C-alpha positions as a printed NumPy array, in Angstrom:
array([[ 75.89 , 150.858, 122.178],
       [ 79.085, 149.045, 122.854],
       [ 82.08 , 151.147, 121.926],
       [ 83.893, 150.158, 118.751],
       [ 87.69 , 150.641, 118.575],
       [ 88.815, 152.817, 115.679],
       [ 90.909, 150.058, 114.241],
       [ 87.62 , 147.87 , 113.906],
       [ 85.423, 150.566, 112.251],
       [ 84.296, 149.88 , 108.646],
       [ 85.863, 152.206, 106.164],
       [ 82.596, 152.909, 104.341],
       [ 80.548, 154.667, 107.023],
       [ 80.446, 158.366, 107.696],
       [ 82.823, 159.223, 110.571],
       [ 82.112, 162.367, 112.507],
       [ 85.172, 163.795, 114.303],
       [ 85.768, 167.351, 115.324],
       [ 83.035, 168.651, 113.288],
       [ 84.125, 166.864, 110.149],
       [ 82.131, 164.209, 108.212],
       [ 84.005, 161.587, 106.225],
       [ 81.601, 159.776, 104.076],
       [ 81.791, 157.009, 101.32 ],
       [ 79.475, 156.434,  98.455],
       [ 79.487, 154.272,  95.395],
       [ 79.659, 156.381,  92.149],
       [ 78.218, 155.612,  88.686],
       [ 81.406, 153.643,  87.792],
       [ 81.008, 151.357,  90.811],
       [ 83.819, 153.047,  92.809],
       [ 83.432, 153.402,  96.538],
       [ 84.712, 156.849,  97.143],
       [ 85.413, 159.008, 100.204],
       [ 84.711, 162.813, 100.718],
       [ 85.094, 165.106, 103.649],
       [ 82.811, 167.998, 104.4  ],
       [ 82.074, 170.184, 107.367],
       [ 79.052, 169.608, 109.482],
       [ 77.099, 172.707, 109.961],
       [ 74.997, 173.502, 112.928],
       [ 71.534, 171.936, 112.673],
       [ 70.211, 173.798, 109.599],
       [ 67.481, 171.404, 108.406],
       [ 65.059, 171.28 , 111.351],
       [ 62.174, 172.511, 109.296],
       [ 62.53 , 169.648, 107.039],
       [ 62.929, 167.278, 109.849],
       [ 59.975, 168.664, 111.577],
       [ 57.816, 168.173, 108.444],
       [ 59.156, 164.666, 107.978],
       [ 58.594, 163.512, 111.529],
       [ 54.859, 164.055, 110.84 ],
       [ 54.751, 161.385, 108.247],
       [ 55.027, 158.672, 111.049],
       [ 52.137, 157.679, 113.235],
       [ 53.108, 156.121, 116.67 ],
       [ 51.61 , 152.757, 117.464],
       [ 51.962, 150.771, 120.649],
       [ 52.931, 147.118, 120.179],
       [ 50.945, 144.984, 122.662],
       [ 49.295, 141.608, 122.736],
       [ 46.984, 139.723, 125.037],
       [ 49.29 , 138.406, 127.763],
       [ 46.48 , 136.36 , 129.241],
       [ 46.973, 133.858, 126.269],
       [ 50.545, 133.215, 127.417],
       [ 51.678, 130.369, 129.702],
       [ 53.945, 131.128, 132.723],
       [ 56.792, 129.723, 130.757],
       [ 56.141, 131.975, 127.818],
       [ 55.883, 134.985, 130.059],
       [ 59.437, 134.233, 131.265],
       [ 60.765, 133.605, 127.726],
       [ 59.322, 136.801, 126.188],
       [ 61.795, 139.286, 127.894],
       [ 64.747, 137.089, 126.861],
       [ 63.668, 137.262, 123.274],
       [ 63.323, 140.973, 123.392],
       [ 66.742, 141.397, 124.949],
       [ 68.228, 139.26 , 122.021],
       [ 66.388, 141.33 , 119.502],
       [ 67.824, 144.504, 120.909],
       [ 71.35 , 143.229, 120.233],
       [ 70.309, 142.788, 116.59 ],
       [ 69.393, 146.379, 116.748],
       [ 72.757, 147.448, 117.834],
       [ 74.446, 145.292, 115.197],
       [ 72.317, 146.897, 112.466],
       [ 73.471, 150.337, 113.546],
       [ 77.005, 149.057, 113.201],
       [ 76.256, 147.853, 109.653],
       [ 74.543, 150.986, 108.62 ],
       [ 75.953, 153.863, 110.577],
       [ 78.574, 152.858, 113.21 ],
       [ 79.063, 156.487, 114.279],
       [ 75.702, 156.728, 115.772],
       [ 76.697, 158.01 , 119.203],
       [ 79.082, 160.741, 117.723],
       [ 76.284, 161.922, 115.417],
       [ 73.774, 161.956, 118.228],
       [ 76.145, 163.929, 120.421],
       [ 76.898, 166.451, 117.582],
       [ 73.283, 167.065, 116.996],
       [ 71.481, 169.311, 119.521],
       [ 67.915, 169.389, 118.301],
       [ 65.946, 166.572, 119.971],
       [ 63.529, 166.117, 117.058],
       [ 66.478, 165.656, 114.679],
       [ 67.817, 163.016, 117.045],
       [ 64.422, 161.234, 116.896],
       [ 64.465, 161.294, 113.09 ],
       [ 68.088, 159.911, 113.006],
       [ 66.941, 156.967, 115.26 ],
       [ 63.871, 156.308, 113.013],
       [ 66.163, 156.219, 109.897],
       [ 69.141, 154.501, 111.47 ],
       [ 71.339, 157.349, 110.292],
       [ 71.211, 160.762, 108.934],
       [ 69.32 , 159.79 , 105.525],
       [ 65.675, 159.851, 105.011],
       [ 64.856, 156.348, 103.948],
       [ 61.382, 157.205, 102.835],
       [ 62.465, 160.208, 100.685],
       [ 65.113, 158.605,  98.452],
       [ 67.693, 158.743, 101.236],
       [ 67.887, 162.45 , 101.233],
       [ 70.327, 163.605, 103.745],
       [ 68.854, 165.682, 106.553],
       [ 72.097, 166.567, 108.465],
       [ 74.271, 169.178, 106.56 ],
       [ 77.457, 167.851, 105.191],
       [ 77.087, 164.132, 105.532],
       [ 77.034, 163.428, 101.848],
       [ 75.15 , 160.646, 100.094],
       [ 74.093, 157.404, 101.69 ],
       [ 76.61 , 154.759, 100.67 ],
       [ 75.236, 152.171,  98.433],
       [ 77.184, 149.433, 100.141],
       [ 76.451, 150.515, 103.796],
       [ 79.613, 149.346, 105.712],
       [ 80.   , 146.087, 103.678],
       [ 82.815, 147.36 , 101.345],
       [ 85.935, 149.306, 101.69 ],
       [ 86.49 , 152.717, 100.315],
       [ 88.106, 152.737,  96.814],
       [ 86.889, 149.311,  95.832],
       [ 84.983, 149.172,  92.499],
       [ 82.442, 146.565,  91.591],
       [ 84.783, 145.245,  88.957],
       [ 87.481, 144.722,  91.8  ],
       [ 85.277, 142.397,  93.757],
       [ 83.758, 140.618,  90.676],
       [ 87.23 , 139.793,  89.334],
       [ 88.726, 138.873,  92.66 ],
       [ 89.218, 135.166,  93.764],
       [ 87.723, 135.581,  97.212],
       [ 85.767, 132.578,  98.148],
       [ 82.895, 134.44 ,  99.636],
       [ 83.119, 137.58 ,  97.571],
       [ 79.357, 137.653,  97.433],
       [ 78.86 , 136.039, 100.888],
       [ 75.869, 136.893, 102.903],
       [ 77.6  , 136.867, 106.247],
       [ 80.893, 138.728, 105.784],
       [ 82.289, 142.096, 105.12 ],
       [ 84.901, 142.974, 102.499],
       [ 87.873, 144.867, 103.739],
       [ 91.202, 146.045, 102.195],
       [ 94.615, 145.431, 103.77 ],
       [ 97.611, 147.751, 103.729],
       [ 98.799, 146.463, 100.346],
       [ 95.323, 147.264,  98.833],
       [ 94.269, 143.54 ,  98.674],
       [ 90.858, 142.644,  99.42 ],
       [ 89.837, 140.08 , 102.179],
       [ 86.71 , 139.233, 103.969],
       [ 85.843, 138.991, 107.755],
       [ 82.822, 136.773, 108.734],
       [ 80.105, 138.298, 110.821],
       [ 80.59 , 135.794, 113.618],
       [ 84.143, 137.056, 114.025],
       [ 83.475, 140.682, 113.522],
       [ 80.598, 140.725, 115.965],
       [ 81.679, 137.884, 118.181],
       [ 81.038, 139.564, 121.546],
       [ 77.514, 140.789, 120.68 ],
       [ 76.499, 137.477, 119.038],
       [ 77.623, 135.489, 122.011],
       [ 75.393, 137.642, 124.226],
       [ 72.456, 137.004, 121.982],
       [ 73.208, 133.32 , 121.733],
       [ 73.312, 132.949, 125.481],
       [ 69.847, 134.623, 125.75 ],
       [ 68.318, 132.271, 123.305],
       [ 69.846, 129.256, 125.139],
       [ 68.284, 130.625, 128.351],
       [ 64.901, 130.885, 126.588],
       [ 65.357, 127.334, 125.263],
       [ 65.832, 126.102, 128.81 ],
       [ 62.428, 127.562, 129.74 ],
       [ 60.687, 126.476, 126.635],
       [ 57.977, 123.71 , 126.988],
       [ 57.267, 123.229, 123.288],
       [ 59.878, 120.811, 121.811],
       [ 59.828, 122.534, 118.434],
       [ 60.544, 125.945, 119.859],
       [ 63.252, 124.442, 122.273],
       [ 65.023, 122.822, 119.336],
       [ 64.812, 125.935, 117.087],
       [ 66.05 , 128.297, 119.86 ],
       [ 69.195, 126.178, 120.601],
       [ 70.08 , 125.804, 116.852],
       [ 69.499, 129.425, 116.271],
       [ 71.646, 130.269, 119.128],
       [ 74.461, 128.138, 117.572],
       [ 73.908, 129.628, 114.121],
       [ 74.361, 133.197, 115.405],
       [ 78.027, 132.401, 116.566],
       [ 78.827, 130.401, 113.432],
       [ 76.87 , 131.953, 110.509],
       [ 75.669, 128.569, 109.607],
       [ 71.821, 128.99 , 109.639],
       [ 70.682, 125.99 , 107.496],
       [ 69.819, 123.622, 110.496],
       [ 68.129, 126.374, 112.423],
       [ 66.077, 127.408, 109.305],
       [ 64.753, 123.777, 108.929],
       [ 64.038, 123.648, 112.609],
       [ 62.033, 126.942, 112.4  ],
       [ 59.967, 125.532, 109.573],
       [ 59.333, 122.354, 111.535],
       [ 57.771, 124.157, 114.49 ],
       [ 53.95 , 123.645, 114.52 ],
       [ 52.708, 124.157, 118.08 ],
       [ 54.813, 127.043, 119.401],
       [ 53.013, 130.026, 120.908],
       [ 56.066, 132.447, 120.732],
       [ 58.456, 132.884, 117.978],
       [ 61.518, 134.992, 117.118],
       [ 62.975, 135.698, 113.686],
       [ 66.55 , 136.793, 114.335],
       [ 69.844, 137.119, 112.598],
       [ 71.324, 138.613, 109.344],
       [ 68.473, 138.019, 106.943],
       [ 67.534, 140.505, 104.113],
       [ 69.776, 141.982, 101.631],
       [ 68.067, 145.385, 100.973],
       [ 70.868, 147.433, 102.546],
       [ 73.494, 146.149, 100.136],
       [ 72.601, 148.113,  97.084],
       [ 76.005, 147.36 ,  95.492],
       [ 75.456, 143.596,  94.907],
       [ 72.318, 142.832,  96.91 ],
       [ 74.523, 140.115,  98.493],
       [ 75.271, 140.942, 102.1  ],
       [ 72.582, 140.56 , 104.888],
       [ 71.621, 142.987, 107.568],
       [ 70.746, 142.099, 110.997],
       [ 67.166, 142.212, 112.31 ],
       [ 64.6  , 140.58 , 114.588],
       [ 60.937, 140.194, 115.2  ],
       [ 59.523, 138.943, 118.516],
       [ 56.131, 137.347, 117.805],
       [ 53.124, 136.021, 119.669],
       [ 51.005, 133.633, 117.471],
       [ 47.309, 134.1  , 116.976],
       [ 46.381, 130.425, 116.836],
       [ 42.797, 131.005, 115.765],
       [ 43.708, 133.13 , 112.8  ],
       [ 46.461, 130.713, 111.867],
       [ 44.173, 127.86 , 111.705],
       [ 41.934, 129.834, 109.268],
       [ 45.008, 130.307, 106.906],
       [ 46.518, 126.886, 106.925],
       [ 44.834, 125.539, 103.753],
       [ 46.136, 128.117, 101.333],
       [ 49.86 , 127.051, 100.998],
       [ 48.738, 123.571,  99.8  ],
       [ 47.213, 125.218,  96.792],
       [ 50.503, 126.555,  95.417],
       [ 51.33 , 123.818,  93.022],
       [ 48.045, 124.065,  91.244],
       [ 48.273, 127.896,  91.063],
       [ 51.808, 127.605,  89.752],
       [ 50.534, 125.568,  86.729],
       [ 48.156, 128.334,  85.745],
       [ 50.574, 131.256,  85.591],
       [ 50.21 , 133.442,  82.581],
       [ 53.662, 132.525,  81.132],
       [ 55.054, 129.916,  78.731],
       [ 55.635, 126.405,  80.268],
       [ 59.416, 126.818,  80.55 ],
       [ 58.98 , 129.652,  83.099],
       [ 56.77 , 127.623,  85.563],
       [ 58.081, 124.063,  85.376],
       [ 59.39 , 124.395,  89.025],
       [ 57.134, 122.962,  91.755],
       [ 56.932, 125.264,  94.702],
       [ 57.535, 123.854,  98.138],
       [ 54.158, 123.33 ,  99.896],
       [ 55.39 , 121.917, 103.314],
       [ 54.993, 125.433, 104.676],
       [ 52.928, 127.282, 107.187],
       [ 50.852, 130.353, 106.867],
       [ 50.48 , 131.996, 110.304],
       [ 49.181, 135.288, 111.99 ],
       [ 50.913, 136.954, 114.786],
       [ 50.975, 139.894, 116.948],
       [ 54.393, 141.371, 116.664],
       [ 55.668, 142.737, 119.998],
       [ 59.206, 143.898, 119.035],
       [ 61.003, 145.129, 115.907],
       [ 64.749, 145.44 , 115.62 ],
       [ 67.177, 146.335, 112.865],
       [ 66.431, 146.219, 109.22 ],
       [ 62.697, 145.541, 109.525],
       [ 62.45 , 148.651, 111.851],
       [ 64.253, 151.107, 109.505],
       [ 61.995, 153.295, 107.436],
       [ 58.95 , 151.56 , 106.138],
       [ 57.869, 148.779, 108.646],
       [ 57.285, 145.268, 107.502],
       [ 53.918, 143.889, 108.14 ],
       [ 54.362, 140.274, 106.695],
       [ 57.453, 138.112, 106.322],
       [ 58.236, 135.136, 103.866],
       [ 61.391, 133.187, 105.086],
       [ 63.779, 131.595, 104.927],
       [ 65.325, 133.157, 101.854],
       [ 67.525, 130.22 , 100.902],
       [ 66.459, 129.01 ,  97.625],
       [ 67.526, 125.394,  98.259],
       [ 65.419, 125.36 , 101.46 ],
       [ 62.489, 126.89 ,  99.624],
       [ 62.535, 124.259,  96.899],
       [ 62.953, 121.389,  99.414],
       [ 60.743, 122.484, 102.122],
       [ 59.013, 125.711, 101.389],
       [ 58.839, 128.755, 103.52 ],
       [ 56.744, 130.235, 106.551],
       [ 54.612, 133.266, 105.774],
       [ 54.017, 135.316, 108.918],
       [ 51.359, 137.849, 108.872],
       [ 51.971, 140.548, 111.565],
       [ 48.233, 141.179, 112.235],
       [ 48.489, 144.008, 114.753],
       [ 50.904, 146.049, 112.725],
       [ 48.788, 145.419, 109.578],
       [ 45.679, 146.566, 111.26 ],
       [ 47.342, 149.716, 112.491],
       [ 48.52 , 150.569, 108.864],
       [ 45.121, 149.865, 107.51 ],
       [ 43.255, 152.061, 109.967],
       [ 45.754, 154.983, 110.31 ],
       [ 47.107, 155.125, 106.748],
       [ 45.153, 153.068, 104.057],
       [ 41.67 , 154.124, 104.917],
       [ 42.425, 157.947, 105.058],
       [ 44.272, 157.561, 101.763],
       [ 41.207, 155.881, 100.09 ],
       [ 39.053, 158.604, 101.39 ],
       [ 41.131, 161.152,  99.685],
       [ 42.176, 159.36 ,  96.455],
       [ 39.738, 156.511,  95.672],
       [ 36.704, 157.355,  93.707],
       [ 33.603, 157.862,  95.938],
       [ 31.688, 155.2  ,  94.266],
       [ 34.5  , 152.54 ,  95.092],
       [ 35.454, 153.571,  98.656],
       [ 33.092, 151.081, 100.15 ],
       [ 35.174, 148.309,  98.585],
       [ 38.269, 149.062, 100.779],
       [ 38.119, 146.539, 103.485],
       [ 40.556, 145.074, 106.022],
       [ 39.902, 141.451, 105.084],
       [ 40.859, 142.295, 101.52 ],
       [ 43.957, 144.186, 102.679],
       [ 44.989, 141.333, 104.963],
       [ 44.52 , 138.804, 102.062],
       [ 46.464, 141.005,  99.611],
       [ 49.359, 141.32 , 101.935],
       [ 49.232, 137.643, 102.98 ],
       [ 49.176, 136.365,  99.345],
       [ 51.972, 138.862,  98.649],
       [ 54.253, 136.672, 100.938],
       [ 52.803, 133.378,  99.737],
       [ 53.417, 134.413,  96.122],
       [ 57.228, 134.668,  96.897],
       [ 57.012, 130.84 ,  96.529],
       [ 55.487, 130.995,  93.036],
       [ 57.145, 131.652,  89.709],
       [ 60.768, 130.875,  89.038],
       [ 63.833, 130.449,  91.187],
       [ 66.446, 129.249,  88.67 ],
       [ 66.911, 130.927,  85.302],
       [ 66.02 , 129.301,  82.065],
       [ 69.165, 130.635,  80.507],
       [ 71.724, 128.72 ,  82.5  ],
       [ 72.72 , 131.771,  84.715],
       [ 71.847, 129.8  ,  87.857],
       [ 69.539, 131.259,  90.646],
       [ 67.56 , 134.341,  89.622],
       [ 68.922, 136.146,  92.709],
       [ 72.449, 135.532,  91.872],
       [ 71.865, 136.401,  88.158],
       [ 70.153, 139.767,  88.985],
       [ 72.277, 140.784,  92.004],
       [ 71.33 , 144.409,  92.996],
       [ 68.341, 144.404,  90.721],
       [ 66.79 , 141.308,  92.274],
       [ 65.   , 142.667,  95.394],
       [ 62.811, 145.351,  93.851],
       [ 61.695, 142.914,  90.901],
       [ 61.014, 140.115,  93.424],
       [ 58.891, 142.387,  95.44 ],
       [ 56.995, 143.412,  92.341],
       [ 56.42 , 139.754,  91.489],
       [ 55.03 , 139.017,  94.908],
       [ 52.769, 141.937,  94.593],
       [ 51.196, 140.988,  91.217],
       [ 51.213, 137.113,  91.906],
       [ 49.57 , 137.811,  95.147],
       [ 46.736, 139.483,  93.394],
       [ 46.766, 136.611,  90.775],
       [ 46.323, 134.086,  93.724],
       [ 43.35 , 136.099,  95.206],
       [ 41.68 , 136.059,  91.748],
       [ 42.353, 132.394,  91.257],
       [ 41.152, 131.421,  94.749],
       [ 37.971, 133.42 ,  94.423],
       [ 37.09 , 131.632,  91.257],
       [ 37.708, 128.412,  92.906],
       [ 35.45 , 129.28 ,  95.836],
       [ 38.369, 129.04 ,  98.293],
       [ 38.288, 132.564,  99.192],
       [ 35.319, 134.663, 100.379],
       [ 34.302, 138.23 ,  99.142],
       [ 33.795, 140.267,  96.127],
       [ 36.676, 140.736,  93.64 ],
       [ 35.951, 144.395,  93.581],
       [ 37.01 , 144.579,  97.153],
       [ 40.368, 143.021,  96.546],
       [ 41.073, 145.113,  93.503],
       [ 40.046, 148.293,  94.954],
       [ 42.054, 147.704,  98.234],
       [ 45.082, 146.754,  96.072],
       [ 44.698, 150.066,  94.249],
       [ 44.626, 151.981,  97.467],
       [ 47.56 , 149.908,  98.634],
       [ 49.692, 150.993,  95.566],
       [ 48.999, 154.553,  96.429],
       [ 50.047, 153.841, 100.066],
       [ 53.309, 152.015,  99.014],
       [ 54.496, 154.366,  96.367],
       [ 55.103, 156.787,  99.056],
       [ 58.004, 154.784, 100.321],
       [ 60.011, 156.319,  97.542],
       [ 62.587, 155.196,  94.904],
       [ 65.13 , 154.095,  97.414],
       [ 62.938, 151.342,  98.875],
       [ 62.485, 148.085,  96.934],
       [ 58.763, 147.845,  97.755],
       [ 58.325, 151.341,  96.689],
       [ 59.991, 150.825,  93.358],
       [ 57.934, 147.571,  92.787],
       [ 54.646, 149.517,  93.423],
       [ 55.659, 152.368,  91.173],
       [ 56.316, 149.776,  88.302],
       [ 52.897, 148.381,  89.032],
       [ 51.179, 151.727,  89.139],
       [ 52.65 , 152.752,  85.768],
       [ 51.945, 149.547,  84.131],
       [ 48.316, 149.453,  85.167],
       [ 48.011, 153.155,  84.186],
       [ 49.378, 152.382,  80.678],
       [ 46.802, 149.473,  80.482],
       [ 44.013, 151.759,  81.597],
       [ 43.255, 149.394,  84.564],
       [ 42.244, 152.485,  86.424],
       [ 41.444, 156.128,  85.376],
       [ 42.135, 159.331,  87.162],
       [ 38.838, 161.166,  87.42 ],
       [ 38.321, 164.937,  86.755],
       [ 38.259, 165.527,  90.681],
       [ 41.651, 163.855,  91.12 ],
       [ 40.607, 160.478,  92.419],
       [ 41.284, 156.952,  91.043],
       [ 38.572, 154.616,  89.743],
       [ 39.364, 150.951,  88.984],
       [ 38.299, 149.389,  85.799],
       [ 37.807, 145.775,  87.131],
       [ 37.892, 143.932,  83.741],
       [ 41.155, 145.71 ,  82.64 ],
       [ 42.689, 145.294,  86.142],
       [ 42.597, 141.542,  85.581],
       [ 44.167, 141.827,  82.137],
       [ 46.816, 144.11 ,  83.446],
       [ 47.627, 141.634,  86.29 ],
       [ 48.276, 138.955,  83.908],
       [ 50.352, 140.941,  81.594],
       [ 52.512, 142.319,  84.222],
       [ 52.935, 138.808,  85.817],
       [ 54.142, 137.676,  82.532],
       [ 56.626, 140.414,  82.065],
       [ 58.206, 140.05 ,  85.501],
       [ 58.479, 136.237,  85.542],
       [ 59.98 , 136.42 ,  82.   ],
       [ 62.614, 138.898,  83.149],
       [ 63.467, 136.713,  86.194],
       [ 63.668, 133.571,  84.115],
       [ 65.965, 135.124,  81.613],
       [ 68.234, 136.406,  84.292],
       [ 69.175, 139.468,  82.258],
       [ 70.286, 142.048,  84.787],
       [ 70.609, 144.863,  82.283],
       [ 67.069, 144.38 ,  80.979],
       [ 65.798, 144.455,  84.623],
       [ 67.804, 147.601,  85.226],
       [ 66.397, 149.183,  82.155],
       [ 62.828, 148.292,  83.381],
       [ 63.471, 149.882,  86.746],
       [ 64.681, 153.053,  85.234],
       [ 61.943, 153.417,  82.77 ],
       [ 58.974, 152.137,  85.046],
       [ 59.866, 152.577,  88.686],
       [ 59.229, 156.321,  88.559],
       [ 56.665, 158.7  ,  89.939],
       [ 55.083, 160.968,  87.434],
       [ 54.428, 164.65 ,  88.222],
       [ 50.813, 164.097,  88.392],
       [ 51.028, 161.288,  90.818],
       [ 53.587, 163.304,  92.872],
       [ 51.02 , 166.055,  93.145],
       [ 48.294, 163.621,  94.354],
       [ 50.65 , 162.207,  97.036],
       [ 51.448, 165.599,  98.217],
       [ 47.763, 166.139,  98.81 ],
       [ 47.982, 163.222, 101.27 ],
       [ 50.793, 165.031, 103.144],
       [ 48.99 , 168.082, 103.277],
       [ 46.069, 166.364, 104.728],
       [ 48.449, 165.04 , 107.364],
       [ 47.997, 161.366, 106.388],
       [ 50.969, 159.485, 107.652],
       [ 53.329, 157.517, 105.366],
       [ 54.22 , 154.843, 107.914],
       [ 54.323, 153.907, 111.564],
       [ 56.785, 153.932, 114.39 ],
       [ 56.531, 151.941, 117.539],
       [ 56.384, 152.315, 121.257],
       [ 57.693, 148.742, 122.183],
       [ 59.477, 146.698, 124.612],
       [ 58.956, 144.882, 128.004],
       [ 57.719, 148.064, 129.664],
       [ 55.032, 148.653, 126.851],
       [ 53.798, 145.066, 127.167],
       [ 53.537, 145.166, 131.029],
       [ 52.428, 142.285, 133.117],
       [ 55.465, 140.022, 132.443]])
């Protein structure tokens, strides 16, 4: 990691100096505070040892024989650029990484720090596992200590909710912002140069154009042209998603984006099989189970639905629970004008299915229904989750602008819940139309097993919160029952009814743009009951992993 001068450190991270931890957090009044505590010798090794076991190691590989000579030369350059995004993500989330790792002596604890990009357990509600570090800051390093939410909301800063800047405070206490491309100029220039080198080697004109434009975007924070170029690519064999993209790390306003990257190898055969589904979005939009005013928008259908082997994860997507499908770009204007690309990360998806979902099903799904848990159903449920981000509503019906802007920090978890339930709605509709093969029982039972998998991500994770709401809603509607032997059995008719009811509830909440109502729904519904908690503990006792970690990189790929 490149050394950071003290003057350039964000004020909201935890700074470890001479055995002291100085940490910031956002309290219930929205104030970013600072507290100092003493770091004790490693005293939570037992906890760390138990938590390390929740991850299963997976090697990220692909069939290199499918690559051209040019692509073999490009791939290492893309991995190097991705590794820079990983370093930038550390700076955003925990810039004192090296100080922390040098302080900690236990090697297993160091490994757990690296998995979580800091000393907080991302899959256990961000529980601190290093004594004395305090609570994880809601605003990561995006905001200065002492700033309240009201301070920023009433300020006249042009980009106070900007995606690509950090908020700082000068010596007089006045707030100002610094763009990412200024703050991280050195690292971003290196990444840009690597993409330019890759572009020189690219034979596909679409990939060449995208790499050049993305290289420029990294050093300007203007990503629009490169997003359009990315959507225009059709024949590329390699791909890279790179930059500040998702807002999950900013739990104060859900505004500022964190750096991440995926390096991808397209599975062209699978991608051809998936191409037809995006074109069906407009018809599916018309059938949504909500009043007309909540479904008047026409979803963009000039999009692609592709399958990939992912060969490198970096930054935000590699922290805690690993992403297995991607729907981008996030820009609502681009989504409405052009659509999005849904990328299914097939090798990572397969690993989660085999190593996690199947063992969960064997433990918690009723014996009469285990045979319905199928990979093709899992793949489709995950795929249509991403496609379903394009359904529903982007602008409120109450004049509050885009849903994302109206809901702020409450947006991400509800949007993930929408994608979950509308993905299931799409599956149901496509089966009825004869556009999808299989038995609805397979998709519903596999969805149920998927709920039990994802609620384990915890209340600090947007996907975990979304799945907890879905689980509790379906339980209330008796869409499944918990049998006397502690397994779950789906009622297929009631499952469909609950799907429609939850779809209506979520789209209505989004369309109204009422942030307080959404927060109330999260507090009431996105919770784990004692009974469910006990069942999930059974999975841990059985040694069933919660998620995966990767062996990845050029050395793992070999043959380049």
